[in-house]
XYZ file of N, CA and C in Angstrom:
831
model
N 0.735 -1.257 0.195
C -0.002 -0.339 0.193
C 0.965 1.148 -0.204
N 0.229 2.103 -0.801
C 1.008 3.392 -1.234
C 0.323 4.699 -0.438
N 1.017 5.509 -0.197
C 0.135 6.742 0.070
C -0.415 7.556 -1.474
N -0.967 7.878 -1.785
C -0.940 8.879 -3.170
C -1.772 10.352 -2.496
N -2.435 11.251 -3.775
C -2.651 12.533 -3.068
C -2.702 12.193 -1.781
N -3.212 13.758 -1.394
C -4.140 13.956 0.441
C -3.358 12.476 1.120
N -2.059 11.912 0.989
C -1.920 11.194 2.194
C -2.933 10.187 2.515
N -3.573 9.681 1.328
C -4.535 8.627 0.824
C -4.334 7.306 0.785
N -3.925 6.343 1.358
C -3.292 4.840 1.191
C -4.201 4.349 -0.372
N -3.704 3.941 -1.306
C -3.995 2.926 -2.332
C -3.127 1.452 -2.977
N -3.516 0.590 -3.238
C -2.822 -0.347 -3.656
C -2.371 -0.587 -4.954
N -1.222 -0.504 -4.817
C -0.304 -0.056 -6.290
C -0.733 -1.714 -6.429
N -0.838 -2.298 -6.114
C -1.213 -3.949 -7.353
C -2.291 -3.674 -8.015
N -2.788 -2.555 -7.416
C -4.728 -2.818 -8.436
C -4.434 -2.038 -9.835
N -2.942 -1.033 -9.764
C -3.016 -0.722 -11.032
C -2.179 -1.195 -12.215
N -1.605 -2.354 -11.463
C -0.423 -2.752 -12.572
C -0.972 -3.523 -13.598
N -1.923 -4.054 -13.917
C -2.991 -4.080 -15.013
C -2.937 -3.659 -16.171
N -2.693 -1.972 -15.360
C -2.452 -0.970 -16.431
C -1.856 -0.784 -17.059
N -1.069 -0.905 -16.325
C 1.157 -0.600 -16.241
C 1.663 -1.809 -16.856
N 1.429 -2.631 -17.397
C 2.463 -3.401 -17.607
C 2.837 -4.335 -18.899
N 3.749 -2.880 -19.381
C 3.658 -2.848 -20.574
C 5.752 -3.186 -21.304
N 5.007 -4.285 -21.314
C 6.781 -5.559 -21.370
C 7.696 -4.900 -22.838
N 8.655 -5.424 -22.618
C 9.966 -5.416 -23.255
C 9.924 -6.446 -24.116
N 9.905 -7.082 -24.300
C 10.842 -8.561 -24.730
C 12.102 -8.518 -26.607
N 11.989 -7.849 -27.768
C 12.789 -8.320 -28.119
C 14.264 -7.905 -27.739
N 14.783 -8.868 -28.261
C 16.264 -9.373 -27.173
C 17.228 -8.090 -28.214
N 17.056 -8.139 -29.827
C 17.693 -6.494 -29.909
C 17.815 -5.209 -29.599
N 16.461 -5.249 -28.871
C 16.389 -4.121 -28.363
C 17.074 -3.957 -27.022
N 16.465 -4.548 -26.375
C 16.786 -5.073 -24.964
C 18.661 -4.522 -24.812
N 19.587 -5.769 -25.932
C 20.493 -5.306 -25.984
C 21.111 -3.881 -26.221
N 20.427 -3.604 -26.564
C 21.034 -1.818 -27.652
C 20.419 -1.251 -26.516
N 19.193 -1.064 -24.940
C 18.844 -0.064 -24.497
C 20.098 -0.447 -23.296
N 19.949 -1.531 -23.256
C 21.775 -2.062 -21.979
C 22.556 -1.364 -22.316
N 23.182 -1.652 -23.162
C 24.093 -1.326 -23.890
C 24.508 0.271 -23.651
N 23.407 1.133 -23.666
C 23.378 2.729 -23.474
C 24.207 3.071 -22.283
N 23.638 1.547 -21.305
C 23.571 2.246 -19.993
C 25.855 2.220 -19.419
N 26.135 0.978 -20.687
C 27.352 0.688 -20.326
C 27.805 -0.167 -19.211
N 27.002 -1.017 -18.641
C 26.817 -1.528 -17.901
C 27.822 -3.013 -17.674
N 28.500 -3.236 -16.755
C 30.073 -4.209 -16.903
C 29.658 -5.002 -15.701
N 30.963 -5.910 -15.813
C 30.881 -6.532 -14.356
C 31.298 -5.736 -13.279
N 31.756 -5.014 -13.239
C 31.950 -4.597 -12.087
C 30.791 -3.832 -11.576
N 29.842 -3.598 -12.089
C 28.391 -3.191 -11.362
C 27.669 -3.891 -11.016
N 26.830 -3.097 -9.890
C 26.222 -3.320 -8.954
C 24.337 -3.257 -9.848
N 23.768 -3.352 -9.979
C 21.964 -2.753 -10.926
C 20.629 -3.396 -9.857
N 20.627 -2.290 -10.206
C 18.930 -2.328 -8.950
C 17.768 -2.618 -10.056
N 17.455 -3.152 -10.555
C 16.280 -2.854 -11.187
C 14.366 -3.167 -10.428
N 13.796 -2.659 -11.159
C 12.387 -2.257 -10.177
C 11.548 -2.456 -11.750
N 11.108 -4.268 -11.181
C 10.176 -4.727 -11.708
C 10.633 -5.117 -12.442
N 10.510 -7.130 -12.002
C 11.289 -7.779 -12.809
C 10.249 -7.936 -14.259
N 9.404 -8.336 -14.200
C 7.928 -8.123 -15.137
C 8.921 -9.920 -15.378
N 8.728 -9.952 -16.776
C 8.955 -11.419 -17.460
C 10.077 -11.558 -17.142
N 11.321 -10.491 -17.213
C 12.273 -11.407 -16.808
C 13.303 -11.444 -18.054
N 12.810 -10.594 -18.891
C 13.140 -10.040 -20.019
C 14.883 -9.369 -19.894
N 14.152 -8.047 -19.575
C 15.581 -7.394 -19.357
C 16.287 -7.844 -18.144
N 16.102 -8.296 -16.719
C 16.687 -8.832 -15.905
C 17.793 -10.217 -16.594
N 17.333 -10.558 -17.312
C 18.146 -11.911 -18.003
C 19.806 -11.065 -18.811
N 19.537 -9.970 -19.526
C 20.538 -9.693 -20.473
C 21.135 -9.223 -19.232
N 20.756 -8.209 -17.765
C 21.075 -7.405 -17.107
C 22.544 -8.486 -16.414
N 22.025 -9.417 -15.860
C 22.580 -10.158 -15.347
C 23.768 -11.255 -16.195
N 23.505 -11.262 -17.428
C 25.062 -11.154 -18.364
C 25.779 -10.392 -18.269
N 25.418 -9.378 -18.100
C 26.566 -7.581 -18.321
C 26.763 -7.574 -16.906
N 26.429 -7.386 -16.166
C 26.461 -6.907 -14.492
C 27.216 -8.099 -13.580
N 28.050 -7.635 -12.386
C 28.287 -8.557 -11.339
C 27.314 -8.752 -10.565
N 26.648 -8.251 -10.499
C 25.553 -8.148 -9.354
C 24.094 -7.831 -10.073
N 23.323 -8.434 -9.571
C 21.174 -7.513 -10.240
C 21.212 -7.783 -8.777
N 20.079 -6.911 -8.360
C 18.939 -7.106 -7.247
C 17.816 -6.476 -8.114
N 16.729 -7.483 -8.400
C 15.457 -6.968 -9.117
C 14.599 -7.416 -8.187
N 13.434 -6.315 -8.309
C 12.479 -6.502 -7.298
C 11.353 -6.632 -8.027
N 10.219 -7.208 -7.408
C 8.896 -7.975 -8.573
C 7.835 -7.576 -7.412
N 6.857 -6.841 -7.381
C 5.904 -7.150 -6.202
C 4.449 -7.625 -7.141
N 3.788 -8.411 -8.412
C 3.603 -8.995 -8.882
C 3.552 -10.584 -8.996
N 3.150 -11.410 -7.606
C 3.235 -12.714 -7.323
C 3.281 -13.466 -8.480
N 2.446 -13.447 -9.461
C 2.650 -14.703 -10.606
C 3.963 -13.947 -11.680
N 4.247 -13.071 -11.688
C 5.454 -12.628 -12.434
C 6.665 -12.764 -11.721
N 6.796 -12.991 -10.185
C 8.085 -12.832 -9.195
C 8.465 -14.363 -9.984
N 7.267 -15.232 -9.681
C 7.201 -17.124 -9.504
C 7.997 -17.487 -10.502
N 7.160 -16.684 -11.580
C 7.619 -16.779 -13.391
C 8.487 -16.480 -13.233
N 9.733 -15.139 -12.801
C 10.838 -14.818 -13.432
C 12.025 -15.923 -12.290
N 11.124 -16.063 -11.098
C 12.359 -17.026 -10.400
C 12.370 -18.623 -10.931
N 11.158 -19.285 -11.490
C 11.640 -20.338 -12.340
C 13.015 -20.128 -13.557
N 12.559 -19.166 -14.325
C 13.079 -18.767 -15.582
C 14.691 -18.374 -15.604
N 14.833 -17.463 -14.170
C 16.110 -16.784 -14.219
C 16.559 -17.219 -13.268
N 16.494 -18.747 -12.236
C 17.799 -19.720 -11.898
C 18.525 -20.082 -11.603
N 19.191 -20.395 -12.898
C 20.595 -20.523 -13.261
C 21.547 -19.104 -13.313
N 20.733 -17.888 -12.448
C 21.741 -16.812 -12.436
C 22.110 -16.571 -11.079
N 23.340 -16.881 -10.716
C 24.549 -16.909 -9.275
C 24.247 -15.896 -9.083
N 24.545 -14.123 -9.926
C 24.597 -13.127 -9.563
C 23.052 -12.410 -9.382
N 21.967 -13.134 -9.282
C 20.819 -12.543 -9.702
C 20.281 -12.266 -7.975
N 20.315 -11.686 -7.388
C 19.038 -11.622 -5.907
C 17.382 -11.484 -6.110
N 16.597 -11.705 -6.627
C 14.648 -12.034 -7.266
C 14.350 -11.429 -5.644
N 14.314 -10.282 -5.772
C 12.547 -9.883 -4.423
C 11.688 -9.949 -4.158
N 10.615 -10.273 -4.445
C 9.116 -10.086 -4.142
C 8.299 -9.234 -2.872
N 7.998 -7.888 -3.756
C 7.689 -6.920 -2.622
C 7.639 -5.573 -3.842
N 6.898 -4.699 -2.560
C 7.205 -3.187 -3.253
C 8.380 -2.542 -2.994
N 8.430 -2.245 -4.649
C 9.821 -0.994 -4.254
C 10.016 -0.060 -3.613
N 8.403 0.785 -3.374
C 8.421 2.452 -2.330
C 9.009 1.618 -1.650
N 8.436 0.332 -0.385
C 8.889 -0.025 0.107
C 10.294 -0.388 0.740
N 11.045 -0.599 -0.066
C 11.996 -1.054 -0.097
C 13.785 -0.302 -0.049
N 14.197 -1.063 1.107
C 15.375 -0.213 1.152
C 16.464 -0.520 0.222
N 16.306 0.981 -0.291
C 18.137 1.139 -0.760
C 18.895 0.967 -0.097
N 20.068 0.772 -1.381
C 21.863 0.336 -0.299
C 21.979 1.540 0.491
N 23.022 1.278 1.475
C 23.161 1.680 2.312
C 24.584 2.387 2.060
N 25.031 2.483 0.517
C 25.970 2.867 -0.015
C 25.649 3.560 -1.553
N 26.678 4.640 -1.843
C 26.086 4.415 -2.951
C 27.011 3.912 -4.448
N 27.097 4.564 -5.736
C 27.664 4.216 -6.650
C 27.031 3.039 -7.356
N 26.070 2.236 -6.758
C 25.279 1.199 -7.540
C 24.222 1.827 -9.162
N 24.173 1.021 -9.705
C 22.911 2.208 -11.161
C 21.902 1.061 -10.691
N 20.875 2.005 -11.523
C 19.357 1.779 -11.487
C 18.978 1.608 -13.108
N 18.386 0.628 -13.662
C 17.750 0.496 -14.875
C 16.657 -0.381 -14.819
N 15.914 -0.372 -15.689
C 14.291 -0.230 -14.795
C 13.426 0.506 -16.614
N 12.111 -0.963 -16.743
C 11.162 -0.180 -17.584
C 10.242 -0.547 -16.493
N 10.224 1.024 -15.662
C 8.430 1.022 -14.255
C 7.291 1.617 -14.893
N 6.500 1.172 -14.065
C 5.136 1.115 -14.278
C 4.807 2.793 -14.173
N 4.249 3.177 -15.450
C 4.424 4.759 -15.327
C 3.663 5.088 -14.770
N 2.291 4.482 -14.025
C 1.399 5.377 -12.869
C 2.685 5.552 -11.104
N 2.960 5.278 -11.270
C 4.378 5.662 -10.087
C 5.552 6.366 -10.534
N 5.556 6.575 -11.464
C 7.065 6.991 -12.014
C 7.547 8.263 -11.085
N 6.659 9.843 -10.524
C 7.445 10.258 -9.923
C 7.527 9.963 -8.420
N 6.485 9.089 -7.634
C 7.426 8.450 -6.515
C 9.071 7.654 -7.019
N 9.353 6.690 -7.994
C 10.124 6.245 -8.710
C 11.072 7.004 -8.079
N 10.650 8.266 -9.229
C 12.618 8.963 -9.337
C 12.072 9.936 -7.943
N 11.124 10.485 -7.140
C 11.768 10.759 -5.655
C 12.428 9.999 -4.892
N 12.289 8.939 -5.037
C 12.845 8.108 -4.108
C 14.160 7.344 -4.539
N 14.745 7.703 -5.736
C 16.211 7.401 -6.113
C 16.830 8.670 -6.213
N 16.250 9.851 -5.771
C 17.124 10.874 -6.204
C 17.354 11.920 -5.481
N 16.132 11.261 -3.784
C 16.150 12.658 -2.778
C 17.432 11.674 -1.155
N 17.444 10.035 -2.032
C 17.882 9.711 -0.559
C 19.400 9.584 -1.026
N 19.942 9.811 0.952
C 21.020 9.801 1.208
C 22.213 9.243 0.295
N 22.335 7.814 0.078
C 23.122 6.938 -0.472
C 22.665 7.010 -2.130
N 22.457 8.112 -2.815
C 22.169 8.058 -4.416
C 22.963 7.151 -5.173
N 22.176 6.426 -6.117
C 23.070 5.685 -6.910
C 23.852 6.692 -8.092
N 24.954 5.897 -8.631
C 25.458 6.919 -9.489
C 25.009 7.190 -10.896
N 23.931 6.247 -11.318
C 23.631 6.280 -12.138
C 21.848 5.625 -12.515
N 20.654 6.382 -13.417
C 19.568 5.821 -13.200
C 19.321 6.019 -14.320
N 18.352 4.940 -14.956
C 17.828 4.480 -16.482
C 16.899 3.877 -16.540
N 15.978 4.963 -16.424
C 14.446 4.459 -16.329
C 13.800 4.852 -17.709
N 13.114 3.745 -18.442
C 11.837 3.661 -19.202
C 10.564 4.266 -18.825
N 10.186 5.456 -19.350
C 9.375 5.854 -18.419
C 8.149 6.636 -19.408
N 7.312 7.591 -19.601
C 6.343 8.209 -20.249
C 7.101 9.563 -20.984
N 7.066 9.367 -22.067
C 7.640 11.020 -22.361
C 7.556 12.125 -21.976
N 5.494 12.647 -21.903
C 5.802 13.817 -21.011
C 6.500 14.329 -19.660
N 6.373 12.734 -18.836
C 6.838 13.020 -17.352
C 8.428 12.598 -17.234
N 8.960 12.870 -18.443
C 10.266 12.871 -18.574
C 10.452 13.584 -19.280
N 9.984 14.878 -20.278
C 9.749 16.428 -20.415
C 9.935 16.947 -19.116
N 8.746 16.504 -18.344
C 8.830 17.427 -17.813
C 9.403 17.369 -15.810
N 10.639 16.380 -15.915
C 11.288 15.713 -14.900
C 12.718 16.894 -15.299
N 13.250 16.925 -17.087
C 14.035 17.842 -17.392
C 14.218 19.145 -17.627
N 12.774 19.586 -17.165
C 12.366 21.060 -17.634
C 11.799 21.804 -18.650
N 11.491 20.486 -19.979
C 10.982 21.112 -20.985
C 9.861 21.018 -20.911
N 9.016 22.292 -21.719
C 9.510 23.191 -22.268
C 9.922 24.786 -21.202
N 9.508 24.326 -20.212
C 10.222 25.360 -19.819
C 10.040 24.267 -17.399
N 11.617 25.184 -16.870
C 11.332 24.376 -15.415
C 10.078 24.363 -14.753
N 10.001 23.532 -13.742
C 9.152 23.765 -12.897
C 10.088 23.345 -11.676
N 9.087 23.555 -10.343
C 9.742 22.965 -9.104
C 10.688 21.784 -8.741
N 10.114 21.222 -9.538
C 10.967 19.145 -9.731
C 12.199 19.168 -10.162
N 11.826 20.128 -11.779
C 12.772 19.397 -12.195
C 13.948 20.734 -11.941
N 14.180 21.713 -11.226
C 15.175 22.943 -10.698
C 15.735 22.018 -9.718
N 15.185 21.137 -9.065
C 15.424 20.133 -7.274
C 16.500 19.592 -8.034
N 15.647 19.013 -9.045
C 16.280 17.969 -9.352
C 17.988 18.305 -10.019
N 17.576 18.965 -10.661
C 19.298 19.396 -11.708
C 20.049 19.952 -10.530
N 19.762 20.350 -9.481
C 21.308 20.054 -8.277
C 22.147 19.170 -8.406
N 21.597 17.673 -8.226
C 21.976 16.660 -8.112
C 22.543 16.164 -9.949
N 21.617 16.522 -10.753
C 21.625 15.432 -11.555
C 21.329 16.013 -13.163
N 22.102 15.025 -14.038
C 22.069 16.032 -15.499
C 21.117 14.754 -15.669
N 20.250 14.947 -16.832
C 19.177 14.204 -17.623
C 19.246 14.707 -18.589
N 19.132 13.350 -19.373
C 18.833 13.689 -21.139
C 17.994 12.118 -21.500
N 17.116 12.291 -22.303
C 16.086 11.373 -23.088
C 17.691 10.491 -24.010
N 18.275 9.691 -23.482
C 18.578 8.270 -24.392
C 18.107 7.438 -25.217
N 16.808 7.246 -25.697
C 16.083 6.453 -27.090
C 14.597 6.553 -26.099
N 14.787 6.865 -28.202
C 13.109 6.825 -28.142
C 12.039 5.726 -28.823
N 11.425 5.155 -27.980
C 10.946 3.542 -28.268
C 9.639 4.143 -29.545
N 9.325 3.409 -30.482
C 7.785 3.147 -30.579
C 7.223 2.311 -30.229
N 5.698 2.655 -29.733
C 4.942 2.266 -29.135
C 4.917 0.359 -29.394
N 5.132 -0.146 -30.481
C 5.161 -1.176 -30.489
C 6.238 -2.079 -30.425
N 6.877 -1.732 -29.381
C 8.084 -1.435 -28.803
C 7.348 -2.830 -27.823
N 6.661 -2.636 -27.401
C 5.786 -2.555 -25.772
C 5.073 -4.181 -26.149
N 4.343 -4.999 -25.246
C 3.542 -5.649 -25.412
C 2.844 -5.689 -24.326
N 1.653 -5.083 -23.756
C 1.053 -4.633 -24.698
C 1.468 -3.361 -24.781
N 1.242 -2.431 -26.468
C 1.955 -1.283 -26.307
C 0.753 -0.729 -26.425
N 1.753 0.790 -25.291
C 1.309 1.658 -24.238
C 0.049 2.778 -25.178
N -0.469 3.202 -24.246
C -1.565 4.435 -24.603
C -0.156 6.010 -25.146
N 0.420 5.985 -24.360
C 1.105 6.945 -24.334
C 1.987 6.629 -24.887
N 3.542 7.245 -25.716
C 4.781 7.678 -26.344
C 6.086 7.938 -25.071
N 6.653 6.482 -24.738
C 8.102 6.025 -23.977
C 9.771 6.588 -24.440
N 10.128 7.214 -23.208
C 11.704 6.713 -23.676
C 12.018 6.237 -22.849
N 13.783 6.235 -23.002
C 14.561 5.898 -22.073
C 15.358 7.507 -21.459
N 15.300 7.528 -20.303
C 15.978 8.566 -19.778
C 16.845 8.138 -18.545
N 18.030 9.134 -18.813
C 19.365 8.576 -17.847
C 19.206 10.624 -17.535
N 19.398 9.389 -15.725
C 19.577 10.393 -14.851
C 21.076 9.904 -14.369
N 21.922 11.065 -14.825
C 23.934 10.948 -14.155
C 24.085 12.318 -13.197
N 24.642 11.410 -12.225
C 24.509 12.291 -10.312
C 26.100 12.684 -10.357
N 25.700 13.640 -10.142
C 27.144 15.127 -10.004
C 28.324 14.651 -9.902
N 29.326 14.942 -10.254
C 30.577 14.587 -8.884
C 30.681 15.175 -7.826
N 29.957 16.412 -8.012
C 30.134 17.624 -6.725
C 28.365 17.938 -7.340
N 27.568 18.816 -6.599
C 26.093 18.759 -6.263
C 26.075 20.425 -6.187
N 25.397 21.206 -7.040
C 25.738 22.614 -7.799
C 25.843 23.232 -6.199
N 24.717 23.168 -5.164
C 24.646 22.916 -4.082
C 24.732 22.376 -2.969
N 25.228 22.731 -1.800
C 25.179 22.017 -0.589
C 23.619 21.640 -0.119
N 23.755 20.776 0.606
C 22.652 19.953 1.872
C 21.189 20.869 2.498
N 22.114 21.955 3.348
C 21.188 23.136 3.318
C 21.314 24.000 2.297
N 21.937 23.944 2.088
C 21.893 25.178 0.491
C 20.345 24.240 -0.682
N 20.380 23.517 -0.661
C 19.132 22.909 -1.079
C 18.040 23.167 -1.119
N 17.850 23.016 0.726
C 16.372 23.103 1.308
C 15.872 25.396 1.162
N 17.039 25.917 1.161
C 17.161 27.263 0.852
C 16.730 27.290 -0.415
N 17.100 27.061 -1.247
C 16.506 27.085 -3.024
C 15.786 26.339 -2.600
N 15.078 25.533 -2.507
C 13.496 25.375 -2.156
C 12.645 26.237 -2.220
N 13.338 26.654 -0.876
C 12.282 27.797 -1.064
C 12.242 28.812 -1.542
N 13.125 29.385 -2.089
C 13.709 30.784 -3.201
C 12.884 30.252 -4.585
N 12.557 28.878 -5.107
C 12.261 28.315 -6.129
C 10.738 27.933 -5.800
N 10.338 27.687 -4.589
C 8.645 28.122 -4.668
C 8.087 29.416 -4.405
N 8.815 30.447 -3.581
C 8.417 31.345 -3.907
C 8.194 31.918 -5.039
N 9.139 32.103 -5.923
C 9.981 33.075 -6.675
C 8.298 32.769 -8.467
N 8.383 30.751 -8.114
C 7.373 30.430 -8.935
C 5.530 31.053 -8.863
N 5.583 31.143 -7.774
C 4.292 31.494 -7.470
C 4.601 33.372 -7.554
N 5.431 33.822 -6.959
C 4.866 35.164 -6.535
C 5.739 36.258 -7.879
N 6.732 36.032 -8.529
C 7.725 36.178 -9.546
C 9.239 36.411 -9.135
N 10.235 36.513 -9.989
C 11.510 35.789 -9.420
C 11.624 37.909 -8.862
N 11.148 39.064 -9.233
C 11.393 40.458 -8.945
C 10.455 41.094 -9.279
N 10.142 42.184 -8.597
C 9.105 43.717 -8.264
C 7.769 42.271 -7.685
N 6.741 43.378 -6.916
C 6.597 43.262 -5.805
C 6.305 42.546 -4.631
N 5.990 40.754 -4.558
C 6.654 40.294 -4.011
C 7.203 39.244 -4.044
N 8.105 39.616 -5.254
C 9.501 38.921 -5.722
C 10.981 39.134 -4.784
N 11.714 38.177 -4.135
C 12.476 38.386 -3.356
C 14.041 39.477 -4.053
N 13.591 39.617 -5.465
C 15.297 40.195 -6.287
C 14.232 41.475 -6.577
N 15.329 42.338 -6.328
C 14.731 43.605 -7.378
C 15.339 43.379 -9.256
N 14.503 43.931 -9.793
C 14.355 43.935 -11.367
C 16.241 43.862 -12.009
N 16.965 45.443 -11.058
C 18.031 45.377 -11.390
C 19.108 44.307 -10.652
N 18.957 44.341 -9.539
C 19.641 42.934 -9.229
C 19.632 41.422 -10.079
N 18.283 41.359 -10.141
C 18.202 39.981 -11.478
C 19.255 40.570 -12.833
N 19.463 41.767 -13.241
C 19.548 42.443 -14.310
C 20.781 42.390 -14.432
N 21.710 42.596 -13.247
C 22.679 42.998 -13.236
C 23.834 41.512 -12.591
N 22.830 40.420 -11.785
C 23.720 39.411 -11.179
C 23.539 38.433 -12.675
N 22.848 38.519 -13.656
C 23.203 37.480 -14.687
C 23.808 38.141 -15.483
N 23.907 39.542 -16.064
C 24.649 40.230 -16.870
C 26.473 39.774 -16.594
N 26.792 40.113 -14.953
C 28.114 39.502 -14.357
C 28.209 38.450 -15.029
N 27.335 37.021 -14.900
C 27.707 36.070 -15.428
C 27.907 35.447 -16.431
N 27.512 35.993 -17.403
C 27.541 36.543 -18.537
C 26.064 35.654 -19.124
N 25.079 35.631 -18.600
C 23.876 35.079 -19.292
C 23.077 36.073 -19.678
N 21.918 35.613 -19.995
C 21.055 36.178 -20.939
C 20.196 36.646 -19.959
N 19.276 37.673 -20.058
C 18.047 38.066 -19.092
C 16.995 36.925 -18.732
N 16.371 36.794 -17.569
C 15.570 36.139 -17.532
C 14.362 36.612 -18.150
N 13.356 35.380 -18.683
C 12.399 35.886 -18.956
C 11.026 35.793 -17.982
N 10.528 36.981 -18.884
C 9.121 37.183 -17.827
C 7.629 36.002 -18.175
N 8.361 35.305 -18.975
C 7.092 34.197 -19.474
C 7.207 33.061 -18.901
N 8.374 33.113 -17.972
C 8.903 31.529 -16.845
C 9.766 30.784 -17.863
N 10.555 31.382 -19.266
C 11.096 29.977 -19.924
C 12.645 30.970 -19.220
N 12.683 30.201 -18.016
C 14.089 31.021 -17.321
C 15.258 29.452 -17.037
N 16.103 29.489 -17.884
C 16.946 28.085 -17.357
C 17.673 28.143 -16.330
N 17.938 26.511 -15.673
C 18.254 26.528 -14.620
C 19.476 27.198 -14.402
N 20.284 27.296 -15.363
C 21.452 27.974 -15.181
C 21.117 29.496 -14.121
N 20.539 30.166 -15.044
C 19.883 32.035 -14.389
C 18.673 31.261 -12.911
N 18.184 30.608 -12.556
C 17.596 30.916 -11.419
C 18.918 30.614 -10.227
N 19.971 29.418 -10.699
C 20.842 29.248 -9.855
C 21.842 30.379 -9.774
N 22.423 31.023 -10.491
C 22.457 32.224 -10.444
C 21.610 33.387 -9.697
N 20.631 32.978 -9.814
C 19.127 34.398 -9.042
C 19.443 34.201 -7.816
N 19.932 32.553 -7.134
C 19.209 32.091 -5.885
C 21.230 32.599 -5.236
N 21.704 32.276 -6.061
C 23.314 32.976 -5.359
C 23.016 34.406 -4.495
N 22.829 35.403 -5.695
C 22.508 36.604 -5.841
C 21.833 36.801 -4.768
N 20.650 36.430 -4.210
C 19.422 36.039 -3.311
C 19.859 36.366 -1.808
N 21.140 34.652 -2.193
C 22.234 34.253 -0.670
C 23.268 35.596 -0.007
N 23.394 36.114 -1.283
C 24.572 37.732 -0.824
C 23.881 38.740 -0.310
N 23.228 38.938 -0.647
C 21.765 39.982 -0.684
C 20.756 40.165 0.155
N 20.003 39.120 0.186
C 18.935 38.995 0.652
C 18.520 38.053 1.553
N 19.100 36.679 1.187
C 19.360 35.257 2.458
C 18.741 36.136 3.704
N 18.794 34.640 4.438
C 17.966 34.702 6.039
C 18.999 35.632 6.829
N 20.442 35.171 6.123
C 21.848 36.063 7.067
C 21.543 37.156 7.098
N 20.812 38.438 5.948
C 21.118 39.760 5.830
C 19.716 39.959 5.346
N 18.367 39.560 6.369
C 17.294 39.835 5.484
C 16.957 40.661 6.055
N 15.904 41.834 5.199
C 15.758 42.722 4.818
C 16.750 43.985 3.995
N 17.829 43.481 3.900
C 18.833 44.717 3.009
C 18.620 43.801 1.358
N 18.380 45.225 1.124
C 18.285 45.127 -0.896
C 18.948 45.771 -1.648
N 20.547 45.384 -1.247
C 21.453 45.844 -1.830
C 21.626 45.089 -2.829
N 22.415 46.353 -3.900
C 22.901 45.157 -5.068
C 23.790 44.782 -5.390
N 24.000 43.164 -4.904
C 25.882 42.602 -4.771
C 26.669 42.443 -5.714
N 25.862 43.278 -6.992
C 26.998 43.152 -7.974
C 27.366 44.525 -8.430
N 27.374 45.432 -7.612
C 27.651 46.504 -7.761
C 29.026 46.845 -7.059
N 29.805 47.585 -7.470
C 30.945 47.739 -6.670
C 31.070 48.581 -5.792
């Protein structure tokens, strides 16, 4: 059971029949797993064993694989099919309740249930010991929102503090059985060696983003003046932030730094321009 909106619990298994879209073509599986560069030194976590097609190839490529399947029938089928692989740990359970490894460096590769995409991404990217790389097959629209396309959201901005994201592969609908009703892509989340902000700064950045998305970056109830915005971006060699909301992550980061210097909690009430000599 998982919590949905308003903290109401729902049964994850009730939605599985609407979210089981399997990839079975061996050539396609070799191709997409090949994009991840998985090798004998890698530990890989798979979310949703399904019928075991992806799992089988992962076991052939990786040093060790841990695959979690919530559906009892699929789990039993996969356990029989994949019994020969000594490097596989197959778990019957709900990934959203699974305790992630207590050390980083592992990789994630999975064709996930689309209806819990947000919960899966949040769990993987907000844990203390984050994976080094995450490769997820997901709905194209969700992927674009995580990446901040066509414009940044609160979620995409916070993700980019720790992660670089790109679409690595575009699927055809008939690549799946049964075919989904939406377009799907393979998204690569690559963890940054050095986060753009410290853990403490992330909390401040979240508040800055939430306030600015609600009230605007400057003017009125904005946290910066128009002059501060213009001067900060000019000094950083960045284009001016757009009023239509199409402001890039790097611009948001620059303006947050400006806010820290002149208007942050440590200098509450100050509206001085940090870019002025």
